[in-house]
Amino acid sequence: MQLLVQRVDIAGRGGVIHEEDARRLGVFDGDRLRVIHPETGKSAPMVVDITTSILTSGTVALYNVTCSDLGLSDGDTVEVHTAVPPSSIRFIRKKMDKGRLTAEEMMTIVRDMVNENLSLNEITAFVTASYINGMDLDEVESLTRAMVETGERIEFATHPVVDKHSIGGVPGNKITLLVVPIIAAAGLTIPKTSSRAITGAGGTADLMEVLAPINFSAEEVQKMTNQAGGVIVWGGSTNIAPADDLIIRVEYPFKIDERGQMIASVMAKKFAVGAEMVVIDIPVGPTTKVHTMQDARRLAQDFIEIGSRLGMQVECAVTYGDSPVGRAIGPNLEVAEALSVLEGAKTPNSLIEKSVAISGILLEMAGKAQRNGGEEMARSLLSSGAALKKFHEIIAVQGGKSDVHSSDILPGKYSAAIPSPVSGYVVSLNNTGLITVARLAGAPHDKGAGIYCNAKVGTQLRKGETIYTIYAESQEHLDRALEEARRLYPVVVEGMLLDRIPQDSIELDRMD
Amino acid sequence: MQLLVQRVDIAGRGGVIHEEDARRLGVFDGDRLRVIHPETGKSAPMVVDITTSILTSGTVALYNVTCSDLGLSDGDTVEVHTAVPPSSIRFIRKKMDKGRLTAEEMMTIVRDMVNENLSLNEITAFVTASYINGMDLDEVESLTRAMVETGERIEFATHPVVDKHSIGGVPGNKITLLVVPIIAAAGLTIPKTSSRAITGAGGTADLMEVLAPINFSAEEVQKMTNQAGGVIVWGGSTNIAPADDLIIRVEYPFKIDERGQMIASVMAKKFAVGAEMVVIDIPVGPTTKVHTMQDARRLAQDFIEIGSRLGMQVECAVTYGDSPVGRAIGPNLEVAEALSVLEGAKTPNSLIEKSVAISGILLEMAGKAQRNGGEEMARSLLSSGAALKKFHEIIAVQGGKSDVHSSDILPGKYSAAIPSPVSGYVVSLNNTGLITVARLAGAPHDKGAGIYCNAKVGTQLRKGETIYTIYAESQEHLDRALEEARRLYPVVVEGMLLDRIPQDSIELDRMD
């Protein structure tokens, strides 16, 4: 059938046809068409989307990418044929019916996802089916390899290449800002790609953005890493494992994160940057993704197994996820805290200990330190100033201000100190509540917004002393956060009214 | 946040915002916004869809319905706020996690579907989760009630109101064209809504369209039924159980039809038109939805149970689904065959017997006939010409040509007779193959396209005698169908090469 092109300014591939033409072609929403340029013979697939209102019969509305791919403009004529659905539809149906997907079937699904041969609806069906029916380790391995092969990859001449990842859920977890410079200062290569916060108050990418640009192509990541030994960039602009972004997008409304998909997501990104040794930080706690030590160990085994199948050496660190790491939550506050530790501060203890522990494992895995000597080496790279020097180098190579000092990074101008209503010991910090308040204060978008925990668990407070301070960049945001803080009591002092958890407890996202 | 409106000519609700504004609002694809007209205070929900290319920051692209609902034009300013996701998201997640949905939760999901508060992705997740985890009868009942309550309903002053439905899969099943006039001729009220073929060669709506208009509002259906006692219309234009259309739309690519959703779909449509007595035709065969007698009986029990919960009397007829009903497949051919029976023809036997059997059950249920006397009564309404007279009345009330005769309805001008390659008995007719060939010939869009089965199972043929004839409205369509017919052998004569079934056997859709 010949149809007249009407270009529609919508990003992406595909388009819309009129109901009458759909009936003439014998197709329904979700069927496949092939759109062919009659002169060049170039063609593109299209998922049928039917309208009765915005087009007249005889016209096809085509979106930007399809128009560009085929070199079409308004008023051109195209040939439109029915096409068979991609076989990935059948493989998704197989997964719905509790089948096991072969490596080839998984590859077909992931390739069709990335090439926009599957609609978001169809990807949703795949993700939902995988979530409900689960994936075995063979499928997780296939998914990981498929994610890697459908995206860009980085190779390095210098070895070993190491990497770290935290599966997230703990507020204030700025350790990457310490681990990457420590590791790079030891002479190892660490091309760290990070994510922005989705439901958190600041992902590593949001933090690093305070100090330097973070949007780079895979090629630039490679070049900068070769120069400085390490980088901390946003993974979203690299086109590494792009299928993962699609999966996360359809998972997002339901706050699901299927175990197999999470493992594949993490491991694909490590494999694509050529990492040979990887430490996975698995925080355990009531608000993190993993709630018990037993679950953490089981997850760790799967990470190690998938790593081994891909030729990567993986170790997992199960960490304490009940309270924030350090005292600062929110981009500027966290960056200032991390910088101050690099500059020689001896607190906060939880941040320093977690950073040297994770760094130590990597140093031992890579043979830079003796067994049990990694943590000591990390500590000395930190106290000698070598890590700070390296961090300045990394900031410089990414285009930031390399002589930055922790005192330059200021929190928002609007602040409110929350006084303790009673005298007593701090008995709990509620991650979910702290993150909710920090987000209402404007984090992670407003870099100065966040929370500083003046007291942590075990601190003795007198009535009226500050438990924590909320920072914001506007009075409006501060007021909003304060209101929620009064409702949530994210920090509990012994003898206080019990903590109140909102009915719809939010879930926390991948931190890195 | 204040944004400038850019109206986009896309049907439906919602719109697109720029990535920068999304980050400022702290939202991601799939999050919820509320768009507020600053002067009228009117507001509409919107699912976040983020772009970086087609908009500038500070602008929101809004689709037609949202613009109309709020009275917005290009260049207007709107207030945009973050909003909490609808609670139906949580209930869908519950179904993903194998939970049982309460009546209230199901109602919330269905209402949000119909009001476009759920995206098609989210509806896909619900349908996929229900398909994999199944629904119990309480959930099926809730879904049925929710489908009814979110759509239009019809009430009649005259009682009883009766109805029939076939769950489909058998080609040539034109019995509704006989059952409705027979039942209406007996003085019962039968407001029949039907569907078009999705994967079949002709749904009841496609057939009726040959004789009269079929697109009517619920109000018009009510009025016409009051006049003629019965109608045969397309359900798609009535807004009865509109949630069902959305479910079918997302099921379509995967060719799934979850048992509970199918029962709810059928029963909601019957309940919404006020049917008090319903016969469900369940064809059993290798290419229908139900493959064994045991499955048919189980399905029948569920239909009866749901009917009883809704106060409807339901009986099920398990019918033979191995071969076409009658000899004609495709709109004009089927209509001519049905009309000829109404006009007094004594064949085809399978069509007459099935029609009077189903009609008889309804006549007995409604008390018009004695137990075991229904079939006899139906037969006499048919042979007396009362059913034909009633059918002419129905055609007239729907705006068709009431003095139509079967000889007026002609098949396509292009035809090809398929000769038997051997002498022998016809041993099988393959439904899937026949439908594929009829569709390639142009059915159901080309009304004249289809197949006439000159021989049926048991017919003795000499070599060279015609097995079946293909009709089409163009040589191109005929050639295409012939080519496939040579590959598929949809009718097997003893001694012939064995039937060849395509690897991707198609599945058949609801016939009514």
PDB file of C-alpha atoms in Angstrom, chain A residues 9-11 23-24 26 28-31 49 51 53-54 63-64 89-90 92-93 96-98 120-122 124-125 128-129 131-133 196-198 209 249-250 252-256 439 445 504 507, chain B residues 9-11 23-24 26 28-31 49 51 53-54 63-64 89-90 92-93 96-98 120-122 124-125 128-129 131-133 196-198 209 249-250 252-256 439 445 504 507:
ATOM      1  CA  ASP A   9       8.019  15.842  15.626  1.00  0.00           C
ATOM      2  CA  ILE A  10       8.259  12.975  18.091  1.00  0.00           C
ATOM      3  CA  ALA A  11      11.602  11.503  19.083  1.00  0.00           C
ATOM      4  CA  ARG A  23      -8.175  -2.570   8.074  1.00  0.00           C
ATOM      5  CA  ARG A  24      -7.193  -2.629   4.434  1.00  0.00           C
ATOM      6  CA  GLY A  26      -5.460  -6.430   7.895  1.00  0.00           C
ATOM      7  CA  PHE A  28      -4.050  -4.248  14.429  1.00  0.00           C
ATOM      8  CA  ASP A  29      -2.218  -2.274  17.124  1.00  0.00           C
ATOM      9  CA  GLY A  30       0.978  -4.166  17.854  1.00  0.00           C
ATOM     10  CA  ASP A  31       1.298  -5.767  14.429  1.00  0.00           C
ATOM     11  CA  ASP A  49      -0.299   2.249  16.118  1.00  0.00           C
ATOM     12  CA  THR A  51      -5.646   6.373  15.002  1.00  0.00           C
ATOM     13  CA  SER A  53      -8.496  11.256  14.518  1.00  0.00           C
ATOM     14  CA  ILE A  54      -5.190  12.906  13.684  1.00  0.00           C
ATOM     15  CA  TYR A  63       8.425   9.988  13.791  1.00  0.00           C
ATOM     16  CA  ASN A  64      11.738  11.778  13.545  1.00  0.00           C
ATOM     17  CA  ILE A  89       7.785 -11.897  20.515  1.00  0.00           C
ATOM     18  CA  ARG A  90       7.684 -15.688  20.543  1.00  0.00           C
ATOM     19  CA  ILE A  92       8.917 -13.402  25.345  1.00  0.00           C
ATOM     20  CA  ARG A  93       5.783 -15.530  25.181  1.00  0.00           C
ATOM     21  CA  MET A  96       5.574 -15.874  30.044  1.00  0.00           C
ATOM     22  CA  ASP A  97       4.877 -19.596  29.817  1.00  0.00           C
ATOM     23  CA  LYS A  98       7.708 -20.343  32.286  1.00  0.00           C
ATOM     24  CA  LEU A 120       7.872  -0.561  25.382  1.00  0.00           C
ATOM     25  CA  ASN A 121       4.717  -2.636  26.008  1.00  0.00           C
ATOM     26  CA  GLU A 122       6.483  -5.719  24.744  1.00  0.00           C
ATOM     27  CA  THR A 124       7.275  -4.551  29.819  1.00  0.00           C
ATOM     28  CA  ALA A 125       5.836  -8.009  29.175  1.00  0.00           C
ATOM     29  CA  THR A 128       7.238  -8.676  34.046  1.00  0.00           C
ATOM     30  CA  ALA A 129       7.513 -12.298  32.934  1.00  0.00           C
ATOM     31  CA  TYR A 131      10.314 -10.881  37.315  1.00  0.00           C
ATOM     32  CA  ILE A 132       7.528 -13.380  38.026  1.00  0.00           C
ATOM     33  CA  ASN A 133       9.120 -16.525  36.595  1.00  0.00           C
ATOM     34  CA  ARG A 196      22.229   9.338  39.056  1.00  0.00           C
ATOM     35  CA  ALA A 197      19.863   8.850  41.973  1.00  0.00           C
ATOM     36  CA  ILE A 198      16.445   7.601  40.907  1.00  0.00           C
ATOM     37  CA  GLU A 209      28.808  16.531  38.896  1.00  0.00           C
ATOM     38  CA  ARG A 249      12.611   2.368  32.528  1.00  0.00           C
ATOM     39  CA  VAL A 250       9.836  -0.213  32.432  1.00  0.00           C
ATOM     40  CA  TYR A 252      10.559   1.942  37.379  1.00  0.00           C
ATOM     41  CA  PRO A 253       6.815   2.505  37.926  1.00  0.00           C
ATOM     42  CA  PHE A 254       6.570  -0.772  39.839  1.00  0.00           C
ATOM     43  CA  LYS A 255       9.775  -0.331  41.834  1.00  0.00           C
ATOM     44  CA  ILE A 256      10.816  -3.845  40.890  1.00  0.00           C
ATOM     45  CA  ARG A 439      14.495  14.869  48.411  1.00  0.00           C
ATOM     46  CA  HIS A 445      18.666  18.339  41.657  1.00  0.00           C
ATOM     47  CA  ASP A 504       3.806   3.756  50.980  1.00  0.00           C
ATOM     48  CA  GLU A 507      12.237   1.749  47.837  1.00  0.00           C
TER      49      GLU A 507
ATOM     50  CA  ASP B   9      -1.697  16.593  17.305  1.00  0.00           C
ATOM     51  CA  ILE B  10      -1.700  13.169  18.918  1.00  0.00           C
ATOM     52  CA  ALA B  11      -4.920  11.470  19.963  1.00  0.00           C
ATOM     53  CA  ARG B  23      15.204  16.753  36.605  1.00  0.00           C
ATOM     54  CA  ARG B  24      14.083  19.984  38.207  1.00  0.00           C
ATOM     55  CA  GLY B  26      12.705  15.180  40.269  1.00  0.00           C
ATOM     56  CA  PHE B  28      11.411  10.043  35.623  1.00  0.00           C
ATOM     57  CA  ASP B  29       9.568   8.310  32.786  1.00  0.00           C
ATOM     58  CA  GLY B  30       6.505   6.688  34.305  1.00  0.00           C
ATOM     59  CA  ASP B  31       6.156   9.120  37.213  1.00  0.00           C
ATOM     60  CA  ASP B  49       7.368  10.991  29.157  1.00  0.00           C
ATOM     61  CA  THR B  51      12.443  14.018  25.684  1.00  0.00           C
ATOM     62  CA  SER B  53      15.019  16.648  21.380  1.00  0.00           C
ATOM     63  CA  ILE B  54      11.609  17.879  20.331  1.00  0.00           C
ATOM     64  CA  TYR B  63      -1.851  15.811  23.419  1.00  0.00           C
ATOM     65  CA  ASN B  64      -5.270  16.605  22.025  1.00  0.00           C
ATOM     66  CA  ILE B  89       0.273   0.653  40.473  1.00  0.00           C
ATOM     67  CA  ARG B  90       0.605  -0.924  43.912  1.00  0.00           C
ATOM     68  CA  ILE B  92      -0.611  -4.421  39.877  1.00  0.00           C
ATOM     69  CA  ARG B  93       2.630  -4.994  41.756  1.00  0.00           C
ATOM     70  CA  MET B  96       3.017  -9.529  40.047  1.00  0.00           C
ATOM     71  CA  ASP B  97       3.924 -10.838  43.507  1.00  0.00           C
ATOM     72  CA  LYS B  98       1.212 -13.528  43.249  1.00  0.00           C
ATOM     73  CA  LEU B 120      -0.291   0.901  28.150  1.00  0.00           C
ATOM     74  CA  ASN B 121       2.996  -0.348  29.666  1.00  0.00           C
ATOM     75  CA  GLU B 122       1.373  -0.580  33.052  1.00  0.00           C
ATOM     76  CA  THR B 124       0.672  -4.755  29.911  1.00  0.00           C
ATOM     77  CA  ALA B 125       2.284  -5.524  33.274  1.00  0.00           C
ATOM     78  CA  THR B 128       1.070 -10.309  31.903  1.00  0.00           C
ATOM     79  CA  ALA B 129       0.968 -10.810  35.672  1.00  0.00           C
ATOM     80  CA  TYR B 131      -1.762 -14.365  32.677  1.00  0.00           C
ATOM     81  CA  ILE B 132       1.178 -15.885  34.549  1.00  0.00           C
ATOM     82  CA  ASN B 133      -0.271 -15.962  38.059  1.00  0.00           C
ATOM     83  CA  ARG B 196     -14.734  -8.190  14.176  1.00  0.00           C
ATOM     84  CA  ALA B 197     -12.275 -10.965  13.320  1.00  0.00           C
ATOM     85  CA  ILE B 198      -8.816 -10.363  14.727  1.00  0.00           C
ATOM     86  CA  GLU B 209     -21.670  -5.327   7.968  1.00  0.00           C
ATOM     87  CA  ARG B 249      -4.951  -4.653  22.719  1.00  0.00           C
ATOM     88  CA  VAL B 250      -2.024  -5.496  25.008  1.00  0.00           C
ATOM     89  CA  TYR B 252      -2.705  -9.150  21.026  1.00  0.00           C
ATOM     90  CA  PRO B 253       1.028  -9.219  20.148  1.00  0.00           C
ATOM     91  CA  PHE B 254       1.536 -12.295  22.317  1.00  0.00           C
ATOM     92  CA  LYS B 255      -1.654 -14.085  21.225  1.00  0.00           C
ATOM     93  CA  ILE B 256      -2.536 -14.725  24.842  1.00  0.00           C
ATOM     94  CA  ARG B 439      -7.121 -14.143   4.958  1.00  0.00           C
ATOM     95  CA  HIS B 445     -11.541  -6.694   4.770  1.00  0.00           C
ATOM     96  CA  ASP B 504       4.159 -20.911  13.625  1.00  0.00           C
ATOM     97  CA  GLU B 507      -4.160 -19.010  17.011  1.00  0.00           C
TER      98      GLU B 507
END
